[in-house]
Amino acid sequence: MHLFFKISILSVPIIFTSCISTPKNTPAIEYYSPPQASSQTATIIGDLYNRKYLADTIAFVFAVDKKKVEHGYHQLKEPLILQIGEHDLQIWCGQGSYNYTNLVKVHIEPNKRYQVGYELNPNKQEGCVFWINDLETKKPVTELVNGVGLWRANAITDLPIQAFLEPRPDSGQGYTVVPIRIINKMGSH
């Protein structure tokens, strides 16, 4: 009886370890490594609108050239250094659980300061449009880009998208919501 009891106790961890699921093979996230500030760089910041009774609205650079900005969400008001030249910036825009993203193509000029501009629910339609402003001239330097709605999005754990997402109007007044698992599959290539 003692031997059976010992074997039973020793086999319990083995039985339970077979029940534990292993994590899916998700690709490692490649992070953006900002250059040192120099005469060949510029900076960009996000935007935050604090609201008293509703969720804050935010817009920030989520990724640069398909490389995730490590603390983009938490440091959206901190200047992010960019090398001069053409970049694809993935912008994240949202309020509470309503989140939108897409790529904005921008030409960065030396020693400039930029900021993400955005508007939630433009023209009383569900969604978000965003652009990049030059802080000195107070003018946009990119076209307006429509964000694509994200379902179950997480700005901390999600992968960057790999291509521009074309928003498609649905039968309502908003845009089609793309499940985040599709975007994460796109980000895994």
PDB file of C-alpha atoms in Angstrom:
ATOM      1  CA  MET A   1       0.000   0.000   0.000  1.00  0.00           C
ATOM      2  CA  HIS A   2       2.854   2.348   0.823  1.00  0.00           C
ATOM      3  CA  LEU A   3       4.447   1.730  -2.547  1.00  0.00           C
ATOM      4  CA  PHE A   4       1.180   2.442  -4.378  1.00  0.00           C
ATOM      5  CA  PHE A   5       0.735   5.686  -2.412  1.00  0.00           C
ATOM      6  CA  LYS A   6       4.295   6.829  -3.257  1.00  0.00           C
ATOM      7  CA  ILE A   7       3.846   6.052  -6.946  1.00  0.00           C
ATOM      8  CA  SER A   8       0.497   7.855  -6.989  1.00  0.00           C
ATOM      9  CA  ILE A   9       1.950  10.964  -5.356  1.00  0.00           C
ATOM     10  CA  LEU A  10       4.942  11.005  -7.713  1.00  0.00           C
ATOM     11  CA  SER A  11       2.783  10.558 -10.819  1.00  0.00           C
ATOM     12  CA  VAL A  12       0.443  13.486 -10.041  1.00  0.00           C
ATOM     13  CA  PRO A  13       2.878  16.162 -11.336  1.00  0.00           C
ATOM     14  CA  ILE A  14       3.384  14.152 -14.517  1.00  0.00           C
ATOM     15  CA  ILE A  15      -0.361  13.884 -15.119  1.00  0.00           C
ATOM     16  CA  PHE A  16      -0.923  17.608 -14.539  1.00  0.00           C
ATOM     17  CA  THR A  17       1.961  18.702 -16.736  1.00  0.00           C
ATOM     18  CA  SER A  18       0.380  16.933 -19.670  1.00  0.00           C
ATOM     19  CA  CYS A  19      -2.765  19.042 -19.131  1.00  0.00           C
ATOM     20  CA  ILE A  20      -0.928  22.346 -19.288  1.00  0.00           C
ATOM     21  CA  SER A  21      -1.135  23.825 -22.755  1.00  0.00           C
ATOM     22  CA  THR A  22       2.007  25.084 -24.384  1.00  0.00           C
ATOM     23  CA  PRO A  23       2.043  28.589 -25.847  1.00  0.00           C
ATOM     24  CA  LYS A  24       1.602  28.994 -29.580  1.00  0.00           C
ATOM     25  CA  ASN A  25       4.680  29.655 -31.660  1.00  0.00           C
ATOM     26  CA  THR A  26       4.415  33.394 -31.983  1.00  0.00           C
ATOM     27  CA  PRO A  27       7.191  35.246 -33.736  1.00  0.00           C
ATOM     28  CA  ALA A  28       9.457  37.404 -31.665  1.00  0.00           C
ATOM     29  CA  ILE A  29       8.539  41.065 -31.869  1.00  0.00           C
ATOM     30  CA  GLU A  30      11.191  43.141 -33.590  1.00  0.00           C
ATOM     31  CA  TYR A  31      11.577  46.460 -31.800  1.00  0.00           C
ATOM     32  CA  TYR A  32      12.502  49.840 -33.233  1.00  0.00           C
ATOM     33  CA  SER A  33      15.896  51.067 -32.086  1.00  0.00           C
ATOM     34  CA  PRO A  34      15.922  54.882 -32.235  1.00  0.00           C
ATOM     35  CA  PRO A  35      19.138  56.535 -33.455  1.00  0.00           C
ATOM     36  CA  GLN A  36      21.090  59.001 -31.336  1.00  0.00           C
ATOM     37  CA  ALA A  37      19.883  62.582 -31.725  1.00  0.00           C
ATOM     38  CA  SER A  38      21.908  64.414 -34.366  1.00  0.00           C
ATOM     39  CA  SER A  39      21.550  66.880 -37.236  1.00  0.00           C
ATOM     40  CA  GLN A  40      20.251  63.935 -39.302  1.00  0.00           C
ATOM     41  CA  THR A  41      17.295  63.174 -37.042  1.00  0.00           C
ATOM     42  CA  ALA A  42      13.899  64.575 -36.058  1.00  0.00           C
ATOM     43  CA  THR A  43      11.394  63.795 -33.310  1.00  0.00           C
ATOM     44  CA  ILE A  44       7.724  62.868 -33.168  1.00  0.00           C
ATOM     45  CA  ILE A  45       5.288  62.698 -30.262  1.00  0.00           C
ATOM     46  CA  GLY A  46       1.828  61.243 -29.849  1.00  0.00           C
ATOM     47  CA  ASP A  47      -1.250  63.032 -28.602  1.00  0.00           C
ATOM     48  CA  LEU A  48      -3.490  62.556 -25.583  1.00  0.00           C
ATOM     49  CA  TYR A  49      -6.788  64.230 -24.799  1.00  0.00           C
ATOM     50  CA  ASN A  50      -7.641  63.811 -21.117  1.00  0.00           C
ATOM     51  CA  ARG A  51     -11.358  63.548 -20.589  1.00  0.00           C
ATOM     52  CA  LYS A  52     -13.045  63.981 -17.264  1.00  0.00           C
ATOM     53  CA  TYR A  53     -15.982  61.585 -17.550  1.00  0.00           C
ATOM     54  CA  LEU A  54     -15.113  59.443 -20.569  1.00  0.00           C
ATOM     55  CA  ALA A  55     -12.053  57.401 -21.537  1.00  0.00           C
ATOM     56  CA  ASP A  56      -9.072  59.432 -22.716  1.00  0.00           C
ATOM     57  CA  THR A  57      -8.434  59.558 -26.454  1.00  0.00           C
ATOM     58  CA  ILE A  58      -4.925  58.786 -27.647  1.00  0.00           C
ATOM     59  CA  ALA A  59      -2.855  58.586 -30.800  1.00  0.00           C
ATOM     60  CA  PHE A  60       0.769  57.503 -30.950  1.00  0.00           C
ATOM     61  CA  VAL A  61       3.439  55.882 -33.117  1.00  0.00           C
ATOM     62  CA  PHE A  62       3.019  52.136 -32.632  1.00  0.00           C
ATOM     63  CA  ALA A  63       5.734  51.048 -35.094  1.00  0.00           C
ATOM     64  CA  VAL A  64       8.394  52.523 -37.373  1.00  0.00           C
ATOM     65  CA  ASP A  65       9.086  50.661 -40.620  1.00  0.00           C
ATOM     66  CA  LYS A  66       7.331  47.541 -39.243  1.00  0.00           C
ATOM     67  CA  LYS A  67       9.366  47.568 -36.021  1.00  0.00           C
ATOM     68  CA  LYS A  68       7.365  48.080 -32.835  1.00  0.00           C
ATOM     69  CA  VAL A  69       8.115  51.085 -30.630  1.00  0.00           C
ATOM     70  CA  GLU A  70       8.799  49.403 -27.296  1.00  0.00           C
ATOM     71  CA  HIS A  71       7.005  51.840 -24.992  1.00  0.00           C
ATOM     72  CA  GLY A  72       4.907  53.740 -27.523  1.00  0.00           C
ATOM     73  CA  TYR A  73       1.699  53.551 -25.517  1.00  0.00           C
ATOM     74  CA  HIS A  74       3.256  54.484 -22.169  1.00  0.00           C
ATOM     75  CA  GLN A  75       5.545  57.189 -23.554  1.00  0.00           C
ATOM     76  CA  LEU A  76       3.341  58.752 -26.207  1.00  0.00           C
ATOM     77  CA  LYS A  77       4.194  62.287 -25.039  1.00  0.00           C
ATOM     78  CA  GLU A  78       7.957  61.578 -25.042  1.00  0.00           C
ATOM     79  CA  PRO A  79       9.793  62.556 -28.251  1.00  0.00           C
ATOM     80  CA  LEU A  80      10.650  59.539 -30.410  1.00  0.00           C
ATOM     81  CA  ILE A  81      13.791  60.068 -32.499  1.00  0.00           C
ATOM     82  CA  LEU A  82      13.556  59.258 -36.217  1.00  0.00           C
ATOM     83  CA  GLN A  83      16.252  59.164 -38.882  1.00  0.00           C
ATOM     84  CA  ILE A  84      15.634  61.560 -41.786  1.00  0.00           C
ATOM     85  CA  GLY A  85      14.074  60.123 -44.936  1.00  0.00           C
ATOM     86  CA  GLU A  86      10.927  58.207 -45.834  1.00  0.00           C
ATOM     87  CA  HIS A  87       9.267  56.035 -43.182  1.00  0.00           C
ATOM     88  CA  ASP A  88       6.123  53.974 -42.744  1.00  0.00           C
ATOM     89  CA  LEU A  89       4.733  54.870 -39.336  1.00  0.00           C
ATOM     90  CA  GLN A  90       2.026  52.679 -37.880  1.00  0.00           C
ATOM     91  CA  ILE A  91      -0.277  54.939 -35.910  1.00  0.00           C
ATOM     92  CA  TRP A  92      -2.505  53.653 -33.110  1.00  0.00           C
ATOM     93  CA  CYS A  93      -5.563  55.737 -32.297  1.00  0.00           C
ATOM     94  CA  GLY A  94      -8.258  55.005 -29.799  1.00  0.00           C
ATOM     95  CA  GLN A  95     -10.559  55.682 -26.906  1.00  0.00           C
ATOM     96  CA  GLY A  96     -11.181  52.972 -24.342  1.00  0.00           C
ATOM     97  CA  SER A  97     -11.811  49.716 -26.190  1.00  0.00           C
ATOM     98  CA  TYR A  98     -12.287  51.440 -29.582  1.00  0.00           C
ATOM     99  CA  ASN A  99      -8.924  51.223 -31.355  1.00  0.00           C
ATOM    100  CA  TYR A 100      -7.832  51.907 -34.924  1.00  0.00           C
ATOM    101  CA  THR A 101      -4.531  51.566 -36.754  1.00  0.00           C
ATOM    102  CA  ASN A 102      -2.908  51.887 -40.159  1.00  0.00           C
ATOM    103  CA  LEU A 103       0.294  52.970 -41.869  1.00  0.00           C
ATOM    104  CA  VAL A 104       1.159  56.575 -42.668  1.00  0.00           C
ATOM    105  CA  LYS A 105       3.944  57.253 -45.142  1.00  0.00           C
ATOM    106  CA  VAL A 106       5.956  60.313 -44.097  1.00  0.00           C
ATOM    107  CA  HIS A 107       9.129  62.059 -45.235  1.00  0.00           C
ATOM    108  CA  ILE A 108      11.115  63.120 -42.164  1.00  0.00           C
ATOM    109  CA  GLU A 109      13.243  66.258 -42.512  1.00  0.00           C
ATOM    110  CA  PRO A 110      16.260  67.029 -40.302  1.00  0.00           C
ATOM    111  CA  ASN A 111      15.827  68.889 -37.000  1.00  0.00           C
ATOM    112  CA  LYS A 112      12.018  68.972 -37.265  1.00  0.00           C
ATOM    113  CA  ARG A 113       9.480  68.236 -34.553  1.00  0.00           C
ATOM    114  CA  TYR A 114       6.355  66.309 -35.528  1.00  0.00           C
ATOM    115  CA  GLN A 115       3.179  65.214 -33.774  1.00  0.00           C
ATOM    116  CA  VAL A 116       0.505  62.642 -34.555  1.00  0.00           C
ATOM    117  CA  GLY A 117      -2.792  64.372 -35.333  1.00  0.00           C
ATOM    118  CA  TYR A 118      -6.092  62.510 -35.191  1.00  0.00           C
ATOM    119  CA  GLU A 119      -9.842  62.815 -35.088  1.00  0.00           C
ATOM    120  CA  LEU A 120     -12.168  60.182 -33.710  1.00  0.00           C
ATOM    121  CA  ASN A 121     -15.541  59.724 -35.395  1.00  0.00           C
ATOM    122  CA  PRO A 122     -14.992  62.254 -38.203  1.00  0.00           C
ATOM    123  CA  ASN A 123     -18.152  63.602 -39.819  1.00  0.00           C
ATOM    124  CA  LYS A 124     -20.187  61.671 -37.247  1.00  0.00           C
ATOM    125  CA  GLN A 125     -18.968  58.364 -38.682  1.00  0.00           C
ATOM    126  CA  GLU A 126     -17.438  55.679 -36.514  1.00  0.00           C
ATOM    127  CA  GLY A 127     -13.681  55.481 -36.973  1.00  0.00           C
ATOM    128  CA  CYS A 128     -10.477  57.440 -36.700  1.00  0.00           C
ATOM    129  CA  VAL A 129      -8.443  59.402 -39.203  1.00  0.00           C
ATOM    130  CA  PHE A 130      -4.888  60.427 -38.493  1.00  0.00           C
ATOM    131  CA  TRP A 131      -2.018  62.375 -40.013  1.00  0.00           C
ATOM    132  CA  ILE A 132       1.361  63.830 -39.067  1.00  0.00           C
ATOM    133  CA  ASN A 133       1.752  67.549 -38.206  1.00  0.00           C
ATOM    134  CA  ASP A 134       4.877  69.697 -38.352  1.00  0.00           C
ATOM    135  CA  LEU A 135       4.898  71.406 -34.944  1.00  0.00           C
ATOM    136  CA  GLU A 136       6.746  74.493 -36.229  1.00  0.00           C
ATOM    137  CA  THR A 137       4.440  75.296 -39.127  1.00  0.00           C
ATOM    138  CA  LYS A 138       1.377  73.741 -37.435  1.00  0.00           C
ATOM    139  CA  LYS A 139       0.486  72.144 -40.782  1.00  0.00           C
ATOM    140  CA  PRO A 140       0.022  68.520 -41.828  1.00  0.00           C
ATOM    141  CA  VAL A 141       2.884  66.903 -43.733  1.00  0.00           C
ATOM    142  CA  THR A 142       0.951  63.753 -44.702  1.00  0.00           C
ATOM    143  CA  GLU A 143      -2.421  62.901 -46.151  1.00  0.00           C
ATOM    144  CA  LEU A 144      -5.331  61.869 -43.948  1.00  0.00           C
ATOM    145  CA  VAL A 145      -5.271  58.127 -43.355  1.00  0.00           C
ATOM    146  CA  ASN A 146      -8.325  56.118 -42.314  1.00  0.00           C
ATOM    147  CA  GLY A 147      -7.719  53.775 -39.430  1.00  0.00           C
ATOM    148  CA  VAL A 148      -9.002  50.227 -39.485  1.00  0.00           C
ATOM    149  CA  GLY A 149     -10.944  49.157 -36.413  1.00  0.00           C
ATOM    150  CA  LEU A 150      -9.285  46.585 -34.190  1.00  0.00           C
ATOM    151  CA  TRP A 151     -11.225  44.027 -32.249  1.00  0.00           C
ATOM    152  CA  ARG A 152      -9.655  42.828 -28.979  1.00  0.00           C
ATOM    153  CA  ALA A 153      -6.613  44.986 -29.569  1.00  0.00           C
ATOM    154  CA  ASN A 154      -3.762  45.389 -27.122  1.00  0.00           C
ATOM    155  CA  ALA A 155      -1.218  48.121 -27.821  1.00  0.00           C
ATOM    156  CA  ILE A 156       1.308  46.437 -25.545  1.00  0.00           C
ATOM    157  CA  THR A 157       1.317  42.872 -26.916  1.00  0.00           C
ATOM    158  CA  ASP A 158       0.143  43.135 -30.540  1.00  0.00           C
ATOM    159  CA  LEU A 159       2.460  42.834 -33.519  1.00  0.00           C
ATOM    160  CA  PRO A 160       2.980  45.599 -36.101  1.00  0.00           C
ATOM    161  CA  ILE A 161       1.102  45.317 -39.389  1.00  0.00           C
ATOM    162  CA  GLN A 162       3.138  44.628 -42.515  1.00  0.00           C
ATOM    163  CA  ALA A 163       1.101  46.466 -45.146  1.00  0.00           C
ATOM    164  CA  PHE A 164      -1.406  49.300 -45.472  1.00  0.00           C
ATOM    165  CA  LEU A 165      -4.910  48.155 -44.523  1.00  0.00           C
ATOM    166  CA  GLU A 166      -7.711  49.385 -46.757  1.00  0.00           C
ATOM    167  CA  PRO A 167     -10.754  50.335 -44.671  1.00  0.00           C
ATOM    168  CA  ARG A 168     -13.996  49.161 -46.232  1.00  0.00           C
ATOM    169  CA  PRO A 169     -17.332  50.737 -45.393  1.00  0.00           C
ATOM    170  CA  ASP A 170     -19.879  48.297 -44.019  1.00  0.00           C
ATOM    171  CA  SER A 171     -23.640  48.506 -44.253  1.00  0.00           C
ATOM    172  CA  GLY A 172     -23.709  50.797 -41.191  1.00  0.00           C
ATOM    173  CA  GLN A 173     -22.082  54.174 -41.023  1.00  0.00           C
ATOM    174  CA  GLY A 174     -18.667  52.932 -39.805  1.00  0.00           C
ATOM    175  CA  TYR A 175     -15.820  50.840 -41.086  1.00  0.00           C
ATOM    176  CA  THR A 176     -15.332  47.113 -41.060  1.00  0.00           C
ATOM    177  CA  VAL A 177     -13.692  45.883 -37.882  1.00  0.00           C
ATOM    178  CA  VAL A 178     -10.716  43.618 -38.580  1.00  0.00           C
ATOM    179  CA  PRO A 179     -10.116  41.036 -35.847  1.00  0.00           C
ATOM    180  CA  ILE A 180      -6.679  41.547 -34.269  1.00  0.00           C
ATOM    181  CA  ARG A 181      -5.758  37.896 -34.849  1.00  0.00           C
ATOM    182  CA  ILE A 182      -5.771  38.631 -38.602  1.00  0.00           C
ATOM    183  CA  ILE A 183      -3.491  41.592 -38.105  1.00  0.00           C
ATOM    184  CA  ASN A 184      -1.196  39.500 -35.919  1.00  0.00           C
ATOM    185  CA  LYS A 185      -1.019  36.872 -38.654  1.00  0.00           C
ATOM    186  CA  MET A 186      -0.071  39.629 -41.088  1.00  0.00           C
ATOM    187  CA  GLY A 187       2.571  40.784 -38.638  1.00  0.00           C
ATOM    188  CA  SER A 188       4.119  37.312 -38.432  1.00  0.00           C
ATOM    189  CA  HIS A 189       5.480  37.196 -41.993  1.00  0.00           C
TER     190      HIS A 189
END
